[in-house]
mmCIF file of C-alpha atoms in Angstrom:
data_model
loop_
_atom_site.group_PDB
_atom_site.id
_atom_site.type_symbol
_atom_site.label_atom_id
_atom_site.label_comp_id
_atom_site.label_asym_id
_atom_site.label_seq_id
_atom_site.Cartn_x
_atom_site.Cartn_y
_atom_site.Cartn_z
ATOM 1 C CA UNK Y 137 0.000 0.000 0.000
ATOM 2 C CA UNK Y 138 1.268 3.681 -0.808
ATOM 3 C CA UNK Y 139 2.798 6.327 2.063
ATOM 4 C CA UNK Y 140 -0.644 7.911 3.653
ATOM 5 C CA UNK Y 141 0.142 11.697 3.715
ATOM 6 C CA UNK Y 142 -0.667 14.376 6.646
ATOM 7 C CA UNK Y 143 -3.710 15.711 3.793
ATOM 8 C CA UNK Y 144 -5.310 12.376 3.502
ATOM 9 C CA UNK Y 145 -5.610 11.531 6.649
ATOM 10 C CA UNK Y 146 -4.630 12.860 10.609
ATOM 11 C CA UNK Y 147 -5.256 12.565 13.640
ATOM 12 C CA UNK Y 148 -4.576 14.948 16.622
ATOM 13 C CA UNK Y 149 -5.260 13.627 20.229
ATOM 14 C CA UNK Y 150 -6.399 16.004 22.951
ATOM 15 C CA UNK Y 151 -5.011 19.141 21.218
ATOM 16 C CA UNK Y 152 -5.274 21.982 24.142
ATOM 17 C CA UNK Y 153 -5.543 26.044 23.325
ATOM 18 C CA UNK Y 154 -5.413 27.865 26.707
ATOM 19 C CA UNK Y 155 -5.717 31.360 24.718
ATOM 20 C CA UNK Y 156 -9.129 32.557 23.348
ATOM 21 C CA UNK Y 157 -9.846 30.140 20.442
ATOM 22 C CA UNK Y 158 -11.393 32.101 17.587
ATOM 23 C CA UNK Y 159 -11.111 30.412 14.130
ATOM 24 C CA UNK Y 160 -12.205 31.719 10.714
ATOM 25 C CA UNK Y 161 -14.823 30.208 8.657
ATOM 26 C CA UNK Y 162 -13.080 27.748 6.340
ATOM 27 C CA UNK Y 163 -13.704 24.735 4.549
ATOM 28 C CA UNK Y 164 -11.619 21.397 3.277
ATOM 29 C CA UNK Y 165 -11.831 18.224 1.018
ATOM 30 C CA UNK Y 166 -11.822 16.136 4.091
ATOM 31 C CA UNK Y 167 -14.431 14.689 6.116
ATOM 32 C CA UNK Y 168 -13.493 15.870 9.766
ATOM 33 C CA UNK Y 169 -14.683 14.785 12.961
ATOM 34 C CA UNK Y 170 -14.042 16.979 15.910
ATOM 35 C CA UNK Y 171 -14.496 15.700 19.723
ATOM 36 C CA UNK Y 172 -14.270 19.087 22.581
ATOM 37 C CA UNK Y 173 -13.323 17.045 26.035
ATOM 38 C CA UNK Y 174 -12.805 20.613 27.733
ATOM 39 C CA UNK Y 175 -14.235 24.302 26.306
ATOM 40 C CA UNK Y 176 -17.430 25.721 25.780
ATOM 41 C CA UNK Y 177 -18.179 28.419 23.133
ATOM 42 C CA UNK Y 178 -19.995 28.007 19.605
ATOM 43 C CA UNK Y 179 -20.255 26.857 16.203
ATOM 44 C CA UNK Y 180 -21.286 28.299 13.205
ATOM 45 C CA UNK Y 181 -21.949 26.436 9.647
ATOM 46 C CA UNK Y 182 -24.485 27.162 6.696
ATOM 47 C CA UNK Y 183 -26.292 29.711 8.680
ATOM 48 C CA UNK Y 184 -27.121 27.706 11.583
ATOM 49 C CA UNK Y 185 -25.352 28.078 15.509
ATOM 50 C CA UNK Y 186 -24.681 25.836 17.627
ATOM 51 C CA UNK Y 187 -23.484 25.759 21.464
ATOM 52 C CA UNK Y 188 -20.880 23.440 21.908
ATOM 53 C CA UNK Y 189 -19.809 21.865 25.351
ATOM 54 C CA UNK Y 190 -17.561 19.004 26.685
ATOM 55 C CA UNK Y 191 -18.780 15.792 25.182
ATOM 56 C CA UNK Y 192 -19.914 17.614 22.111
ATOM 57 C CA UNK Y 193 -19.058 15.716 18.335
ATOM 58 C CA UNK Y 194 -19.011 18.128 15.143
ATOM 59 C CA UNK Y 195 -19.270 15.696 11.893
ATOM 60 C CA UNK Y 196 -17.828 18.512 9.114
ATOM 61 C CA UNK Y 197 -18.511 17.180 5.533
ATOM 62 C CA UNK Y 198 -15.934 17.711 2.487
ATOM 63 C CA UNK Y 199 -16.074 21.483 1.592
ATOM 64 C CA UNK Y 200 -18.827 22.642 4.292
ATOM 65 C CA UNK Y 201 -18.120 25.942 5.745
ATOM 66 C CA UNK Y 202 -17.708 26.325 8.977
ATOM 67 C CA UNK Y 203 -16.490 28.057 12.326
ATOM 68 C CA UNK Y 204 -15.754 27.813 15.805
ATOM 69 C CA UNK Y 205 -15.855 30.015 18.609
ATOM 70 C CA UNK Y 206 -14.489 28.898 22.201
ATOM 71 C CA UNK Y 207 -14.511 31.142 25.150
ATOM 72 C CA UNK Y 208 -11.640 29.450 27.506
ATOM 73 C CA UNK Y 209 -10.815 29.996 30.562
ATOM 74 C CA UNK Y 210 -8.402 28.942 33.474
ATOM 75 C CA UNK Y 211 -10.181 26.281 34.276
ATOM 76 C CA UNK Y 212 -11.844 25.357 31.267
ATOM 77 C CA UNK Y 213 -9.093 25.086 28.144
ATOM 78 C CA UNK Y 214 -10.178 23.997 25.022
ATOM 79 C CA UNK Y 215 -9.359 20.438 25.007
ATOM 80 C CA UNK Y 216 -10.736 18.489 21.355
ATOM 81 C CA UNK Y 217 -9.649 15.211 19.316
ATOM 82 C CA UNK Y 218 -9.530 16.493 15.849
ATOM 83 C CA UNK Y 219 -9.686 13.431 12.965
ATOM 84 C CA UNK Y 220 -9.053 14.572 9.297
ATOM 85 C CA UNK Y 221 -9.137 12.084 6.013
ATOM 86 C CA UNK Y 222 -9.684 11.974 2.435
ATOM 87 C CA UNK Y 223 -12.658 9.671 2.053
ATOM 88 C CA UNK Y 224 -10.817 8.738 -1.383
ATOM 89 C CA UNK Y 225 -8.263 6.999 0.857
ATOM 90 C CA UNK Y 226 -11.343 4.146 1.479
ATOM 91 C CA UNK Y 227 -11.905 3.984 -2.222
ATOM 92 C CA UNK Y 228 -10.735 0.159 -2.831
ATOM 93 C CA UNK Y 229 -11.758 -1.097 0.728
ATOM 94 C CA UNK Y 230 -15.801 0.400 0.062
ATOM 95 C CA UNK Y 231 -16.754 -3.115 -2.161
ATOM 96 C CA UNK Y 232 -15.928 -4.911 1.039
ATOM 97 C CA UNK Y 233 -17.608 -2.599 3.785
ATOM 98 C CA UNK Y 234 -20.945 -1.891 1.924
ATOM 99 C CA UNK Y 235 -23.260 -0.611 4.576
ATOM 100 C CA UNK Y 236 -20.630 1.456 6.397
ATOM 101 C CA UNK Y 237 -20.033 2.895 2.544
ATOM 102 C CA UNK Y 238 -23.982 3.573 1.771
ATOM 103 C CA UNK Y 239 -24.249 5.158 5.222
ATOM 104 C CA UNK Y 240 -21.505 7.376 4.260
ATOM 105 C CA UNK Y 241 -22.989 8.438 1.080
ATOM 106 C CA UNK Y 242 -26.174 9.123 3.039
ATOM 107 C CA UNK Y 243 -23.859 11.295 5.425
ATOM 108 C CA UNK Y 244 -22.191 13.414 2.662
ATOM 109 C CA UNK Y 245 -25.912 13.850 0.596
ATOM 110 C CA UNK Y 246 -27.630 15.410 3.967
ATOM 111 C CA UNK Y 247 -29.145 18.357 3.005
ATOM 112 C CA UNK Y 248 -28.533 20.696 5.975
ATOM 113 C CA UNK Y 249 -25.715 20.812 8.784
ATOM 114 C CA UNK Y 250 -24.743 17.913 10.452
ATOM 115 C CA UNK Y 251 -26.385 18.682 14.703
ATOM 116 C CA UNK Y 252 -23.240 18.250 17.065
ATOM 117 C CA UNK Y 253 -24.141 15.069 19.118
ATOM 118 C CA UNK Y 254 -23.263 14.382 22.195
ATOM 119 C CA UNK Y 255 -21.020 11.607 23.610
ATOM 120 C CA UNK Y 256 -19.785 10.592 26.807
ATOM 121 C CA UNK Y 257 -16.042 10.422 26.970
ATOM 122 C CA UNK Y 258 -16.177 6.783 27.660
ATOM 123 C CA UNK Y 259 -18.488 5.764 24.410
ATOM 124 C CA UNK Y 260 -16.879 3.521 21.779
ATOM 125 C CA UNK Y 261 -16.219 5.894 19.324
ATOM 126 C CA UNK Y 262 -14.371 8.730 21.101
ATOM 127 C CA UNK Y 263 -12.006 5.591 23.135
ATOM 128 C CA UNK Y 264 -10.988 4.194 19.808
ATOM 129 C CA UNK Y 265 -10.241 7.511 18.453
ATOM 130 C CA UNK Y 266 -7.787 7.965 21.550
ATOM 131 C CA UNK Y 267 -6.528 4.688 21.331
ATOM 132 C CA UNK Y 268 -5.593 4.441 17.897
ATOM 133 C CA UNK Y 269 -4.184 8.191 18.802
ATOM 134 C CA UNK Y 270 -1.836 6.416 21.145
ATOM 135 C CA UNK Y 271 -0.716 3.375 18.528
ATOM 136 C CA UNK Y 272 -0.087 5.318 15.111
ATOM 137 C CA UNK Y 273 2.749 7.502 15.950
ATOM 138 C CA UNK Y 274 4.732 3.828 16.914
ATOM 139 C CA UNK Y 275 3.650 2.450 13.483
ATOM 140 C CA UNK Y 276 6.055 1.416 10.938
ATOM 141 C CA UNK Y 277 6.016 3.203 7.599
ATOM 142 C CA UNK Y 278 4.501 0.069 5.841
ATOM 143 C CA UNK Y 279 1.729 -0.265 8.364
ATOM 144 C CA UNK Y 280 0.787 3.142 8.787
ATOM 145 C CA UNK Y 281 -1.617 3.265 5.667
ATOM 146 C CA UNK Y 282 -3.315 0.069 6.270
ATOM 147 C CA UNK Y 283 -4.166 0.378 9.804
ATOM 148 C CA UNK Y 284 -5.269 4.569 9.490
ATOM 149 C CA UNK Y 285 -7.657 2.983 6.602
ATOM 150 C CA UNK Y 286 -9.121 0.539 8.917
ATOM 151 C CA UNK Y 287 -9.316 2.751 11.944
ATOM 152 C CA UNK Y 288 -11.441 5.137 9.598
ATOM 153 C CA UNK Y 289 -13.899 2.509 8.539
ATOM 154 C CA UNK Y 290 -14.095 1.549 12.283
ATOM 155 C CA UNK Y 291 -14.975 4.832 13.034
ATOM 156 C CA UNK Y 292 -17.504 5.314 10.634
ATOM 157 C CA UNK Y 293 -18.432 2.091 11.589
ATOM 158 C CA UNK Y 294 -19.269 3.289 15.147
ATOM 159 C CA UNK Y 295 -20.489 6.536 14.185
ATOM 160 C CA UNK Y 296 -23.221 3.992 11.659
ATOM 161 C CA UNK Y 297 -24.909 2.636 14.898
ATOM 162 C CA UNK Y 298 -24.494 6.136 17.017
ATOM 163 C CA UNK Y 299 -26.539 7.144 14.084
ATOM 164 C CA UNK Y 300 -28.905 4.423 13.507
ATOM 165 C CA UNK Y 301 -29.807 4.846 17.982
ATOM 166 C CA UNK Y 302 -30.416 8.557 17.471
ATOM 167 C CA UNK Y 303 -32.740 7.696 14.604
ATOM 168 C CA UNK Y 304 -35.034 5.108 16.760
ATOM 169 C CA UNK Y 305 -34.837 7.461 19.657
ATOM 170 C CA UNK Y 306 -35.860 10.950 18.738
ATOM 171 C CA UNK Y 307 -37.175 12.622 22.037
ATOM 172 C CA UNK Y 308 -34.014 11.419 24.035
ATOM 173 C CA UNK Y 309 -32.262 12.670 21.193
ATOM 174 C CA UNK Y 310 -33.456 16.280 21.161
ATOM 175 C CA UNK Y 311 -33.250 16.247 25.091
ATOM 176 C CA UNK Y 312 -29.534 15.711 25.135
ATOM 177 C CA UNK Y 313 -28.171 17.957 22.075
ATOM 178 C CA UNK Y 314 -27.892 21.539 22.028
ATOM 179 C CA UNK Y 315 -31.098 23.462 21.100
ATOM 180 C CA UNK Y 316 -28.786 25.550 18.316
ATOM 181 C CA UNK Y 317 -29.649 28.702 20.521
ATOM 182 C CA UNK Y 318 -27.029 30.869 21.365
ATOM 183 C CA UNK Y 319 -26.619 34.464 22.823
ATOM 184 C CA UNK Y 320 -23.020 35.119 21.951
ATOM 185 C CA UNK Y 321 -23.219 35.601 17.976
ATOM 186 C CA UNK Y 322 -24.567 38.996 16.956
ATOM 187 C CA UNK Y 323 -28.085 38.804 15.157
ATOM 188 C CA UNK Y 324 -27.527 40.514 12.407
ATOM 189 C CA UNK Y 325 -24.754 38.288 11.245
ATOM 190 C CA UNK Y 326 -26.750 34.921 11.751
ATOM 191 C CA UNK Y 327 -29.722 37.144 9.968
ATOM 192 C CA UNK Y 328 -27.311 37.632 6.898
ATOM 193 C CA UNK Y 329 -26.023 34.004 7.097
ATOM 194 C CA UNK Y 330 -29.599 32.664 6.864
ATOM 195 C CA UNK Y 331 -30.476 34.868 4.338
ATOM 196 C CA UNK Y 332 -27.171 33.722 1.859
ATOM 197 C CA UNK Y 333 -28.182 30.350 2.532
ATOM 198 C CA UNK Y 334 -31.652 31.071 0.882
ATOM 199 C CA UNK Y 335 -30.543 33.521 -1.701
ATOM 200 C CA UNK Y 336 -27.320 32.106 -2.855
ATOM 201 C CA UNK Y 337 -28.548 31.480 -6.234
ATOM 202 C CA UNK Y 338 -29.795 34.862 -6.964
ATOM 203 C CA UNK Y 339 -27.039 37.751 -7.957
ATOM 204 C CA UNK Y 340 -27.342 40.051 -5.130
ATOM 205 C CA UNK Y 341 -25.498 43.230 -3.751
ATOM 206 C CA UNK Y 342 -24.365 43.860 -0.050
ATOM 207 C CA UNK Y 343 -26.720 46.990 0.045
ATOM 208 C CA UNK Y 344 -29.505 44.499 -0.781
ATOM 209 C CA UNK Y 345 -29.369 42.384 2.305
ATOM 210 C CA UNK Y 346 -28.390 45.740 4.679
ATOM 211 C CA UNK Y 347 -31.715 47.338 3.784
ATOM 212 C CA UNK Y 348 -33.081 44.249 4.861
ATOM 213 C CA UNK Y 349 -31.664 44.324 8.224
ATOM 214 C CA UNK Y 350 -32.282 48.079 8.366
ATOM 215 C CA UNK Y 351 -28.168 48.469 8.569
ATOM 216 C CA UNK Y 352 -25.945 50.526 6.467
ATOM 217 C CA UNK Y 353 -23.559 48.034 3.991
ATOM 218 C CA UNK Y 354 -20.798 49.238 5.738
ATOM 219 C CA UNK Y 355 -21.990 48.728 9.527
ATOM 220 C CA UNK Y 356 -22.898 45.345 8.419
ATOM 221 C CA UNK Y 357 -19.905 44.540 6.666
ATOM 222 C CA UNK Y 358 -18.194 45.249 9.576
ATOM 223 C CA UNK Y 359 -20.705 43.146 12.303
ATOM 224 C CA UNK Y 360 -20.047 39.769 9.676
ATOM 225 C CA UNK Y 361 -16.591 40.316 9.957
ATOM 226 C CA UNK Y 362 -16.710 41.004 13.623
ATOM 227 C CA UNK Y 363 -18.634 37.598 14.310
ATOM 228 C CA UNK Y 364 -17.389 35.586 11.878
ATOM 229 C CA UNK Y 365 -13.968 36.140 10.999
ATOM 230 C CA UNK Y 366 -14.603 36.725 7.183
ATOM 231 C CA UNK Y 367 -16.521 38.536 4.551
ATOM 232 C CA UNK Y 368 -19.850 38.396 3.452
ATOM 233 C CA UNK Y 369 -19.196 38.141 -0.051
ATOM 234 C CA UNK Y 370 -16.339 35.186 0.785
ATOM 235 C CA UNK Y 371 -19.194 33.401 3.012
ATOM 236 C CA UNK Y 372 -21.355 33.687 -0.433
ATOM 237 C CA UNK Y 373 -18.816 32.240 -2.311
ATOM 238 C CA UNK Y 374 -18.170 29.770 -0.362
ATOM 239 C CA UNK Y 375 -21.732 28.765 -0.114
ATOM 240 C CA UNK Y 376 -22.392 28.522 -3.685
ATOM 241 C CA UNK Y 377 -19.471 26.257 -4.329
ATOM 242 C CA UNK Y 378 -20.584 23.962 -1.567
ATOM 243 C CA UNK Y 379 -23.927 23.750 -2.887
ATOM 244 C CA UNK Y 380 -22.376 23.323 -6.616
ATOM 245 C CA UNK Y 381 -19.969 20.281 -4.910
ATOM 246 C CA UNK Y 382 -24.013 18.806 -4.335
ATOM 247 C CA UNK Y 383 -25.377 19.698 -7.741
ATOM 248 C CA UNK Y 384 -21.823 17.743 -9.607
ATOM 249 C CA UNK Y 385 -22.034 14.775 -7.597
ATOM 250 C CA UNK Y 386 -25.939 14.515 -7.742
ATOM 251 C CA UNK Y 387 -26.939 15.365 -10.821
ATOM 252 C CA UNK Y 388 -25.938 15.111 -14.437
ATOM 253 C CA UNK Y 389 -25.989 19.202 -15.220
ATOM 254 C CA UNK Y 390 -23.471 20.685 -17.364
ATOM 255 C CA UNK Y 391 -21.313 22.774 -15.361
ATOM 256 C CA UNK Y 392 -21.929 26.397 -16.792
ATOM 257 C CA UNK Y 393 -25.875 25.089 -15.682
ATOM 258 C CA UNK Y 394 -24.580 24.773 -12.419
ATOM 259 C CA UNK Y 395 -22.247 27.796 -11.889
ATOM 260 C CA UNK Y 396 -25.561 29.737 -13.134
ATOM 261 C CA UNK Y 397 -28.101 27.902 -10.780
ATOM 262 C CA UNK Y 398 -25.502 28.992 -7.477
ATOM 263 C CA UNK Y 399 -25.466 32.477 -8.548
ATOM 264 C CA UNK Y 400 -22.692 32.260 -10.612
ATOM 265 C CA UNK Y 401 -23.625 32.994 -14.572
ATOM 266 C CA UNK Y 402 -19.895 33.203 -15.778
ATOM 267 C CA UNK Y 403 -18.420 29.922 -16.427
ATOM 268 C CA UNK Y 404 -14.647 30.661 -16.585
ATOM 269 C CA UNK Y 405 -15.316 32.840 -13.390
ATOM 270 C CA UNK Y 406 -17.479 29.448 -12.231
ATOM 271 C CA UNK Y 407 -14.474 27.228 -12.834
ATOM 272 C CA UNK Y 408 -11.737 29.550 -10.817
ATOM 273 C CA UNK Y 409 -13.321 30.068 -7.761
ATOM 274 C CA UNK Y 410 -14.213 26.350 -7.490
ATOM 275 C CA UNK Y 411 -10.707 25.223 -8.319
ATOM 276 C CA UNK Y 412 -9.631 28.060 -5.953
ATOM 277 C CA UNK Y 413 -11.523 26.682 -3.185
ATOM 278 C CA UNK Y 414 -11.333 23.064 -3.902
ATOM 279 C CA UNK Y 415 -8.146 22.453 -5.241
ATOM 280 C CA UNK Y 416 -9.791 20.645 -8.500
ATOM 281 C CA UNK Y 417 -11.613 21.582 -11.493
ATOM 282 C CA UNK Y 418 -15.513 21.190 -11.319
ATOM 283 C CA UNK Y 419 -15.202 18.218 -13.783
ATOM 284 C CA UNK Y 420 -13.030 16.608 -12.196
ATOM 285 C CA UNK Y 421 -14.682 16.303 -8.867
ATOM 286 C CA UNK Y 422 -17.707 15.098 -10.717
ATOM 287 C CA UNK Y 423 -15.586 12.129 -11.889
ATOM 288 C CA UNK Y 424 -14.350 11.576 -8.735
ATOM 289 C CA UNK Y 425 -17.733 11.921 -6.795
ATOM 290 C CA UNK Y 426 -19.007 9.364 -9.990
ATOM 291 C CA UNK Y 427 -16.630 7.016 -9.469
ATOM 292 C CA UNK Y 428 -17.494 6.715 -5.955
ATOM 293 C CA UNK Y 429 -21.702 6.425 -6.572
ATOM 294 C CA UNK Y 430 -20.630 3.849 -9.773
ATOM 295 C CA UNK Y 431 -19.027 1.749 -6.920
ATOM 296 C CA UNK Y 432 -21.874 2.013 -4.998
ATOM 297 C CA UNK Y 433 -24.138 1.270 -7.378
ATOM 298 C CA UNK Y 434 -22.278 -2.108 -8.065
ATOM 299 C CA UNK Y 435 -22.397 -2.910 -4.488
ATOM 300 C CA UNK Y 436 -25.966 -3.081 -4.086
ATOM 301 C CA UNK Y 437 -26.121 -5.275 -7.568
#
């Protein structure tokens, strides 16, 4: 098996920020799966906010915007288990791991934000992450790919029946995950995030959405930035190309139909800012992404 590099796959254990943890929004070709032991603050993705605790698990699909606040404290750093991977990595172990792979797929194709859940420090999941946190730094070179491969499927594996629980139990559920209400992010920026989510397809102007909110552009401009670390117009952007990532791997649209139905009518404008953000050229994820749903079609024949 090939050397497994740091981009497809990595795993930090119990990675501690005793400073005032304020990230930017950002996004990344791998799935990620963050686990907060210690720190209490917020997240923010596709227009939705979320309080985040000890015990809380963010799921962060391939190329989903996102951001994390953390207020810390003497007494409460922020403590979290941070696992990043390529899902391409799994590519020739999916014919043998079907229903892990199909749950995946399902896990990618939500439509909204992924809810934190919550998990006890002592579930399955989050000791196997620490465990295998503990082995792969001893790992030879030859046995480093193998084992990180098998440790993901694992994971999902667990995260599969965490799933499939939540599912059958829906009011325990809801009583034990945040309620997505939060106090610390101004209004007017979640207000604009909501609204992008709903208007990203439409050509719009910052003065649009201020009159809306009864702000001046520039008063708003500077609340976004304030909350969230970034522009509004780069939070657009980087909406529409998550939402075009969905529209290449889902449907069969040329991709000058899709730059135009995510707001984005110029095609060679299209094409740079989702190679800009993605690292690959709009066709060539769709090959990717069909590679991946031809396997899974085969599967299930």
């Amino acid at each position: 098996m090939p050397h497994i590099s740091d981009r497809q796959f990595s795993l930090v254990c119990r990675r501690t920020s005793r400073a005032t943890f304020r990230e930017v929004f950002h996004a990344h070709s791998q799935l990620e799966l963050t686990y907060i032991h210690d720190g209490y603050g917020q997240l923010i993705t596709e227009g939705q906010v979320f309080p985040l605790e000890p015990g809380t698990l963010m799921i962060f699909r391939p190329f989903q915007m996102h951001h994390v606040q953390i207020q810390v404290s003497e007494a409460h750093p922020f403590v979290r288990t941070v696992l990043m991977v390529e899902l391409e990595l799994l590519h020739a172990y999916w014919p043998h791991f079907i229903t892990t792979h199909h749950f995946t797929e399902h896990l990618l194709n939500e439509q909204h934000s992924i809810q934190p859940i919550f998990l006890l420090p002592d579930s399955l999941l989050i000791q196997r992450m620490e465990h295998f946190g503990e082995q792969y730094p001893e790992l030879l070179p030859h046995e480093l790919a193998e084992d990180a491969c098998l440790f993901v499927l694992d994971v999902l594996t667990q995260l599969r029946h965490i799933w499939n629980t939540l599912a059958r139990l829906p009011d325990q559920y809801l009583s034990n995950q945040p309620t997505g209400h939060s106090e610390i992010i101004d209004p007017h920026a979640q207000a604009t995030m909501q609204w992008i989510e709903q208007h990203y397809a439409e050509p719009f102007r910052l003065e649009h959405i201020a009159s809306e909110l009864h702000l001046s552009a520039y008063h708003l401009s500077h609340v976004f930035k304030k909350a969230t670390g970034t522009s509004i117009i780069a939070y657009a952007q980087a909406t529409r190309i998550r939402q075009a990532c969905v529209l290449l791997g889902r449907t069969s649209l040329s991709v000058p139909e899709i730059g135009h139905r995510v707001g984005m009518s110029s095609p060679s404008y299209f094409c740079k800012v989702f190679r800009k953000t993605t690292g690959t050229t709009p066709h060539q994820y769709r090959l990717r992404m069909r590679g991946s749903h031809e396997m899974g079609r085969t599967e299930k024949e």
